[in-house]
Coordinates of C-alpha atoms and ligand atoms in Angstrom, one line a residue:
X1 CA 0.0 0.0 0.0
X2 CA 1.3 3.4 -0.8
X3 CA 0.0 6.8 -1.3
X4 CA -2.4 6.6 1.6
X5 CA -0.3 8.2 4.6
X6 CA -1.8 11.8 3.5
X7 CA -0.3 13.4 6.2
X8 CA -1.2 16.6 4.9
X9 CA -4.8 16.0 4.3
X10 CA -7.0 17.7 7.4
X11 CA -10.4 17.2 7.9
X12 CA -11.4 21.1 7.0
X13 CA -9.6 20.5 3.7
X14 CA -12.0 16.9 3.3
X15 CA -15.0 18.9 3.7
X16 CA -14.1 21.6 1.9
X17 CA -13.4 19.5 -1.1
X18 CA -16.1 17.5 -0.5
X19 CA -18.4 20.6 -0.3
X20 CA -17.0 22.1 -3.9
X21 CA -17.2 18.6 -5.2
X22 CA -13.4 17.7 -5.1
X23 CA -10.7 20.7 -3.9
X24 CA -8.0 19.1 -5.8
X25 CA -9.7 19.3 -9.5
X26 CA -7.7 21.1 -11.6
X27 CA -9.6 24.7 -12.6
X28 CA -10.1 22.9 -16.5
X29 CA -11.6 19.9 -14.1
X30 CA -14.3 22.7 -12.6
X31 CA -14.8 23.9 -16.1
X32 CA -16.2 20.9 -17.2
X33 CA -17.7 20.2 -14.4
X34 CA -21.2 21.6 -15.2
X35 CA -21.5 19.6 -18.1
X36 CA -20.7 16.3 -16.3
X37 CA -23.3 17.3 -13.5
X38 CA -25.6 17.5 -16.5
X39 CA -24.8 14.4 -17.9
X40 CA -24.6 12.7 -14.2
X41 CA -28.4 14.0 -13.4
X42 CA -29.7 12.6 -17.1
X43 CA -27.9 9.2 -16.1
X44 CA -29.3 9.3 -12.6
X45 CA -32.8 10.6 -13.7
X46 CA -32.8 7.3 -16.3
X47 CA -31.7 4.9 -13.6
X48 CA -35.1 6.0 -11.2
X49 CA -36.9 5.7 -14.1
X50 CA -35.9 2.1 -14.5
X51 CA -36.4 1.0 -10.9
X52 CA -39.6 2.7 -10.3
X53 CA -40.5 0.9 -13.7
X54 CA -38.8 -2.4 -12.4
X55 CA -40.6 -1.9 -8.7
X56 CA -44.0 -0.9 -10.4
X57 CA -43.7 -4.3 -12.3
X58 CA -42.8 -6.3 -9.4
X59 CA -45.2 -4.9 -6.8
X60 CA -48.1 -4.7 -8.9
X61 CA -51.2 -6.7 -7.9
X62 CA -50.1 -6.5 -4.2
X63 CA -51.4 -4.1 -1.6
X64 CA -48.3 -2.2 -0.8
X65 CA -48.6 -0.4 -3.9
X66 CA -51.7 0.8 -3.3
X67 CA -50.6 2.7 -0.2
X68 CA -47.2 3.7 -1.3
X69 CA -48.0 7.1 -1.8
X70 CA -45.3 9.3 -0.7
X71 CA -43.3 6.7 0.0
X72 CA -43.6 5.4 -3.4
X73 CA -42.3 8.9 -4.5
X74 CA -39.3 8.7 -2.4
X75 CA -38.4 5.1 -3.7
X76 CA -37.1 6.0 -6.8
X77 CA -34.6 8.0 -6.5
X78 CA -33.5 7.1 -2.7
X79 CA -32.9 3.5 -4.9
X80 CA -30.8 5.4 -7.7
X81 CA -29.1 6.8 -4.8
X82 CA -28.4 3.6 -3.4
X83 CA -27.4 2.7 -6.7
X84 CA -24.9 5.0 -7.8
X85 CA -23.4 5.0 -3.9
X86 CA -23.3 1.4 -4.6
X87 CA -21.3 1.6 -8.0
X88 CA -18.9 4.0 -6.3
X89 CA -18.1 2.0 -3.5
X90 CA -16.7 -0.1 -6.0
X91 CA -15.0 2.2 -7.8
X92 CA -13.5 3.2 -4.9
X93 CA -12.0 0.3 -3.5
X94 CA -10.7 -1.2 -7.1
X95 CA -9.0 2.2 -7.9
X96 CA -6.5 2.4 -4.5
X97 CA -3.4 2.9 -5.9
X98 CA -4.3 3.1 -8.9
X99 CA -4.6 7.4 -9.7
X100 CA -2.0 9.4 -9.9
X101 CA -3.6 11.9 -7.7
X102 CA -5.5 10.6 -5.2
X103 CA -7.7 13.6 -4.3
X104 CA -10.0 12.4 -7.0
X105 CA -10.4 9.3 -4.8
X106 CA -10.7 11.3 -1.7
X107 CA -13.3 13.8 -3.2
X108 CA -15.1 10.3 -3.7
X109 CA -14.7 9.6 -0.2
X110 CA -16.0 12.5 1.0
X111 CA -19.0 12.7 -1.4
X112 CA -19.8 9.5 -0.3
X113 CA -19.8 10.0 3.2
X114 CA -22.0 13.0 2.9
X115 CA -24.6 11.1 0.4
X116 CA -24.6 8.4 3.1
X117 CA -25.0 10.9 5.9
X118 CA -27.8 12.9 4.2
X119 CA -29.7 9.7 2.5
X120 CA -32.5 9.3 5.2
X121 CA -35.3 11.5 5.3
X122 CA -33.6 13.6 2.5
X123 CA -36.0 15.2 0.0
X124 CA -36.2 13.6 -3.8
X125 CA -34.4 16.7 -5.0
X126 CA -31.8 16.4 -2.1
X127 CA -31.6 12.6 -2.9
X128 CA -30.9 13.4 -6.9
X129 CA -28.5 15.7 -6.2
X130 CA -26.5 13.5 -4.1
X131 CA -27.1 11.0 -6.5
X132 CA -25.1 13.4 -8.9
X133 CA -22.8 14.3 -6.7
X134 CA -21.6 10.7 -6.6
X135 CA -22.0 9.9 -9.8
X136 CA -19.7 12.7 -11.0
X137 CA -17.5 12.3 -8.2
X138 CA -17.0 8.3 -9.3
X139 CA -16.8 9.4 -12.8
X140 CA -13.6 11.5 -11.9
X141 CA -12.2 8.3 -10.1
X142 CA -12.6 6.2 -12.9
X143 CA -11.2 8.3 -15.5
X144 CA -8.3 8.8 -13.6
X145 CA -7.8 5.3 -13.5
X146 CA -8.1 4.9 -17.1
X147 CA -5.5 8.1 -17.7
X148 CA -2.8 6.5 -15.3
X149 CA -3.0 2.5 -17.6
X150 CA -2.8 4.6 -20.7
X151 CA 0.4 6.4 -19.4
X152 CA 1.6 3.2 -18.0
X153 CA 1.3 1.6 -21.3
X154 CA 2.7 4.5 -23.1
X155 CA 5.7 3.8 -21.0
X156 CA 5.7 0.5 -20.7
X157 CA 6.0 0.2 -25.0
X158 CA 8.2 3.2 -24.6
X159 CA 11.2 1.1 -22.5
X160 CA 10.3 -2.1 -24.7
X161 CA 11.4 0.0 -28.1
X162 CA 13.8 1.5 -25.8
X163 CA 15.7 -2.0 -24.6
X164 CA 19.2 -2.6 -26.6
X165 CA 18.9 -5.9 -28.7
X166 CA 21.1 -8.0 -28.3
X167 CA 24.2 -8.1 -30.8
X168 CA 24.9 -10.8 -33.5
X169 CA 28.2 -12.3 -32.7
X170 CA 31.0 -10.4 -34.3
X171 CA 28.8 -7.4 -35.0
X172 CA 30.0 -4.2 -33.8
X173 CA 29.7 -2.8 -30.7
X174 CA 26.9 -0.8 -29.8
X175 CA 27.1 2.8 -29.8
X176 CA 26.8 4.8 -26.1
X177 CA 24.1 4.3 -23.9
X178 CA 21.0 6.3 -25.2
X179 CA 20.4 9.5 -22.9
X180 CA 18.3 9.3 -19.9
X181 CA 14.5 8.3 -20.6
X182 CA 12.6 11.6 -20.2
X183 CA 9.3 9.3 -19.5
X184 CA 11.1 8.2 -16.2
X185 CA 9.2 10.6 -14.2
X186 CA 6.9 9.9 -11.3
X187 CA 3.7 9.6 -13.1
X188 CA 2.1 10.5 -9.1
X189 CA 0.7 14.4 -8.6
X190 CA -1.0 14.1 -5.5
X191 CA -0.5 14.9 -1.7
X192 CA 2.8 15.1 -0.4
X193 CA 3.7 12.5 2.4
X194 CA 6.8 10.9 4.2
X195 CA 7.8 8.0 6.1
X196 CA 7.4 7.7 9.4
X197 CA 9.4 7.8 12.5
X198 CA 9.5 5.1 15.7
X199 CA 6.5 5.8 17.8
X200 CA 8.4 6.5 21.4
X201 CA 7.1 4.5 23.9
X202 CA 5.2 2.4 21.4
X203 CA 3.6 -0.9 22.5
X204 CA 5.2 -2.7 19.6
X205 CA 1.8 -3.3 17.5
X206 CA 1.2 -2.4 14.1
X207 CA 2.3 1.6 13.4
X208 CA 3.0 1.8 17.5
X209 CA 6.4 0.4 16.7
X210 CA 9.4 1.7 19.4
X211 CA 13.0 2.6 18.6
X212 CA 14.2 -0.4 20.0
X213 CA 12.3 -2.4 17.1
X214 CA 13.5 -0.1 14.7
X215 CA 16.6 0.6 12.6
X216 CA 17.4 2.9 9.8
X217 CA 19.2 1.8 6.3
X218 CA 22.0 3.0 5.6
X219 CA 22.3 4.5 2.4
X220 CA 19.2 6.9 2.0
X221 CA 16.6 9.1 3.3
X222 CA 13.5 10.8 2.3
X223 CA 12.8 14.5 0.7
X224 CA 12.6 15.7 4.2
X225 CA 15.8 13.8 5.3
X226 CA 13.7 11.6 7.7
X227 CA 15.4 8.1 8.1
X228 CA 13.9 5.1 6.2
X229 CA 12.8 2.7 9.2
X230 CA 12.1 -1.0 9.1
X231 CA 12.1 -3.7 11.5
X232 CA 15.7 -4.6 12.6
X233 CA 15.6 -7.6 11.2
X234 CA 13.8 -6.4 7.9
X235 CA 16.5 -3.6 7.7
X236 CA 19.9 -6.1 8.3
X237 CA 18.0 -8.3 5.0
X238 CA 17.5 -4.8 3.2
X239 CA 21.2 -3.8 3.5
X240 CA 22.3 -7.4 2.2
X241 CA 19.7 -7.4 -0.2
X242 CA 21.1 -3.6 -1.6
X243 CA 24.9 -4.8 -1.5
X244 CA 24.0 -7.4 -4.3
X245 CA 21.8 -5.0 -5.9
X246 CA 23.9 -2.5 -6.2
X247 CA 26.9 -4.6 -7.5
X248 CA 24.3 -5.8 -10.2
X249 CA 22.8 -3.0 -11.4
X250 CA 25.3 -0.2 -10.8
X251 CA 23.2 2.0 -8.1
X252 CA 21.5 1.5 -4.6
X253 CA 17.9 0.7 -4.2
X254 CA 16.0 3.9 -4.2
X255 CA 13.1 3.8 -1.3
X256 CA 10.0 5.9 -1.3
X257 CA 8.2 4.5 1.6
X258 CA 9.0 2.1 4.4
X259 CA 7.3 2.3 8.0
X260 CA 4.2 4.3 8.5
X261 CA 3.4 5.3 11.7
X262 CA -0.8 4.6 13.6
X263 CA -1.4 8.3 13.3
X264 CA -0.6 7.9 10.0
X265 CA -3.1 5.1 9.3
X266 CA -5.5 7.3 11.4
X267 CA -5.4 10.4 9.0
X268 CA -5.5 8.1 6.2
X269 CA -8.8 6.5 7.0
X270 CA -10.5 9.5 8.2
X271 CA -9.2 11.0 4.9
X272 CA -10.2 7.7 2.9
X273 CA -13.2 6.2 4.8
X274 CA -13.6 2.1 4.2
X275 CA -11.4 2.3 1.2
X276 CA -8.4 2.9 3.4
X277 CA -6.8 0.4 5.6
X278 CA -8.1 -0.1 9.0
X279 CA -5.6 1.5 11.3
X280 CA -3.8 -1.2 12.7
X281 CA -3.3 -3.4 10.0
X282 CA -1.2 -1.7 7.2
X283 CA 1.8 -4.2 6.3
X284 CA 4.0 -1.1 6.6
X285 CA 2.8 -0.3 10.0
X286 CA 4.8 -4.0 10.7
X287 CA 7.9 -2.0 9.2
X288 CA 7.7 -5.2 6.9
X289 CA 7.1 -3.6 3.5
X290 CA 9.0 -0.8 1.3
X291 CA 7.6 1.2 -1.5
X292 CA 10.6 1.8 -4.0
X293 CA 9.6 5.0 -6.2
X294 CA 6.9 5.3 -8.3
X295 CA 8.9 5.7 -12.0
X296 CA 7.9 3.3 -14.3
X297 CA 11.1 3.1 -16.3
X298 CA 13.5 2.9 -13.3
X299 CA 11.0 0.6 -11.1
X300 CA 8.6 -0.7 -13.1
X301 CA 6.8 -4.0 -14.5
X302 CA 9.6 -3.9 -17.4
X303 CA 12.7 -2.6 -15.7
X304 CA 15.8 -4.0 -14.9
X305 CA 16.1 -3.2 -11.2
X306 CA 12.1 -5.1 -10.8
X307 CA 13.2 -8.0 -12.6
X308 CA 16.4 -8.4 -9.9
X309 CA 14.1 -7.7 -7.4
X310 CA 12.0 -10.5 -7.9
X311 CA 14.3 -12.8 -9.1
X312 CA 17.1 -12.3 -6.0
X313 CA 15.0 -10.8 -3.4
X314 CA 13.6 -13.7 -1.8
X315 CA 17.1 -14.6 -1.3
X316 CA 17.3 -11.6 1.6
X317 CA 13.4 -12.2 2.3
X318 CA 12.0 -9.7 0.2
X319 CA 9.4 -10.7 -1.8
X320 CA 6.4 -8.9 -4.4
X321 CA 3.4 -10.5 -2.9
X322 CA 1.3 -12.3 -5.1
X323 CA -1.5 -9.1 -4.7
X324 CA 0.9 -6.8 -5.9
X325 CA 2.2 -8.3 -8.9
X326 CA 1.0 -8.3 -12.5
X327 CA -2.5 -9.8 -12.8
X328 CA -2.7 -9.5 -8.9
X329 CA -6.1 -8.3 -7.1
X330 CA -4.2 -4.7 -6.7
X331 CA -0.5 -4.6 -8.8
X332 CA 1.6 -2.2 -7.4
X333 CA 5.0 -2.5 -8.8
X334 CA 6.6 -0.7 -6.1
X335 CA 5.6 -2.8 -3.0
X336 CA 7.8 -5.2 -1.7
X337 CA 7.0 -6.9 1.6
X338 CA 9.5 -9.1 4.0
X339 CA 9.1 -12.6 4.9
X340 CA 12.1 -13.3 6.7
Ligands
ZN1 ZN1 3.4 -0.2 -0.1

């Protein structure tokens, strides 16, 4: 998991965002945004159409019909409610880690949580606006999903035209290395965040970690010069593990991420609602896991420096769990977790 210790975030900015319908959208984002309210309310106005048409049908000839009345009124768009909260739930929870900038997902998060809050006894017009809100908000997520495998792909075919071929024998040598790729950027724009430090006087659970259980490596730290902690025994492996790297592949291991604190998890799920990890159970709360950096080129599905890792790390006890690799239930190329 990465990309979820939002330090940053506060609650006043959450319901700020969620009250202008996502903070973070860029200013041509809130341009379009009227038009994809319009289009959200035709596609919410056609779904209550369809279940008052698929309740009428299946209530008729019983009494309850008869004496619906208001309530009848209410149904249909309380159930497109329902609906489209339903739909973005799972939005939400298959898109983690998966946008480049997660305030689209947070905006969906907090638009959720106020639909859910507002849902009963909220007028038919309330309940089709929220209904909007969600559906544009989820709209957002998805397309941001969609924008981050396109870029992926661009760069994945980009470093496959890019990759030498291999010389016919007595052919001559190549010519220099070609310049740096310019597509190995960090494809992630949203909050800043950093790793975090032993919790003093922590109990030892997950994110309450104390010094004692904690040691730094050796040969990096983050933007803000914080040390990159892991369990001792995790960081001992680590250091083996980047001796060998770096003799194969010319550099040390970069790290973006390693232990992240209960506060941390904290902020994260009151930022992220269900979507986010339940405080507590984070694999790098365990100061078991590591995040290398997000660059597809460096780090990626089709680099050099993955295809070490996965091959040699479980020989230090560093492994890519079977979630995070390609085809997984959430790939993330940059997750590696130790198993001893
Ligand atoms: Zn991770």
């Amino acid at each position: 998991m990465r990309r979820v210790a939002v330090s940053v975030l506060t609650a006043a900015s959450l319901a700020l965002g969620a009250a202008a319908g996502g903070w973070a959208w860029t200013a041509e984002r809130r341009g379009d945004e009227a038009a994809l309210r319009d289009a959200a309310e035709s596609r919410v106005a056609a779904v209550a159409l369809a279940v008052d048409a698929d309740r009428s049908a299946a209530a008729a000839g019983t009494a309850l019909l008869g004496t619906a009345g208001a309530a009848a009124v209410q149904a249909g768009p309380r159930a497109a409610l329902d609906a489209a909260v339903a739909q973005a739930h799972g939005t939400l929870g298959s898109s983690a880690e998966r946008v480049d900038d997660e305030a689209v997902r947070e905006a969906l998060a907090g638009v959720l949580g106020t639909a859910e809050g507002e849902a009963d006894g909220a007028s038919a017009v309330r309940l089709r606006a929220l209904a909007a809100d969600v559906a544009v908000a989820e709209r957002a997520v998805a397309e941001a999903v969609a924008a981050r495998e396109a870029a992926q792909a661009a760069a994945r075919a980009q470093a496959a035209a890019a990759r030498p071929r291999t010389p016919a024998p007595g052919a001559p040598a190549p010519a220099a290395a070609p310049a740096a790729d310019r597509s190995c950027v960090t494809t992630y724009s949203g909050p800043a965040f950093w790793t975090s430090v032993p919790t003093e006087g922590g109990d030892g659970s997950n994110g309450r970690l104390p010094p004692s259980a904690l040691s730094a490596v050796s040969w990096t730290r983050d933007s803000q010069g914080t040390p990159f902690y892991l369990r001792q025994d995790a960081t001992a492996a680590l250091e083996r593990l980047n001796a060998a790297f770096r003799a194969a592949l010319g550099h040390d291991l970069a790290l973006d991420l390693t232990y992240r604190d209960y506060d941390t998890q904290v902020e994260m799920r009151a930022a992220l609602g269900a979507v986010a990890a339940v405080p507590g159970t984070s694999s790098h709360g365990t100061g078991l896991a590591i995040d290398v950096p997000e660059l597809p080129c460096a780090y990626g599905w089709d680099s050099a420096a993955r295809a070490w890792l996965v091959a040699n790390g479980p020989s230090y006890g560093w492994v890519s769990p079977t979630w995070a690799r390609q085809g997984g239930s959430n790939p993330e190329y940059w997750h590696y977790e130790y198993r001893g």
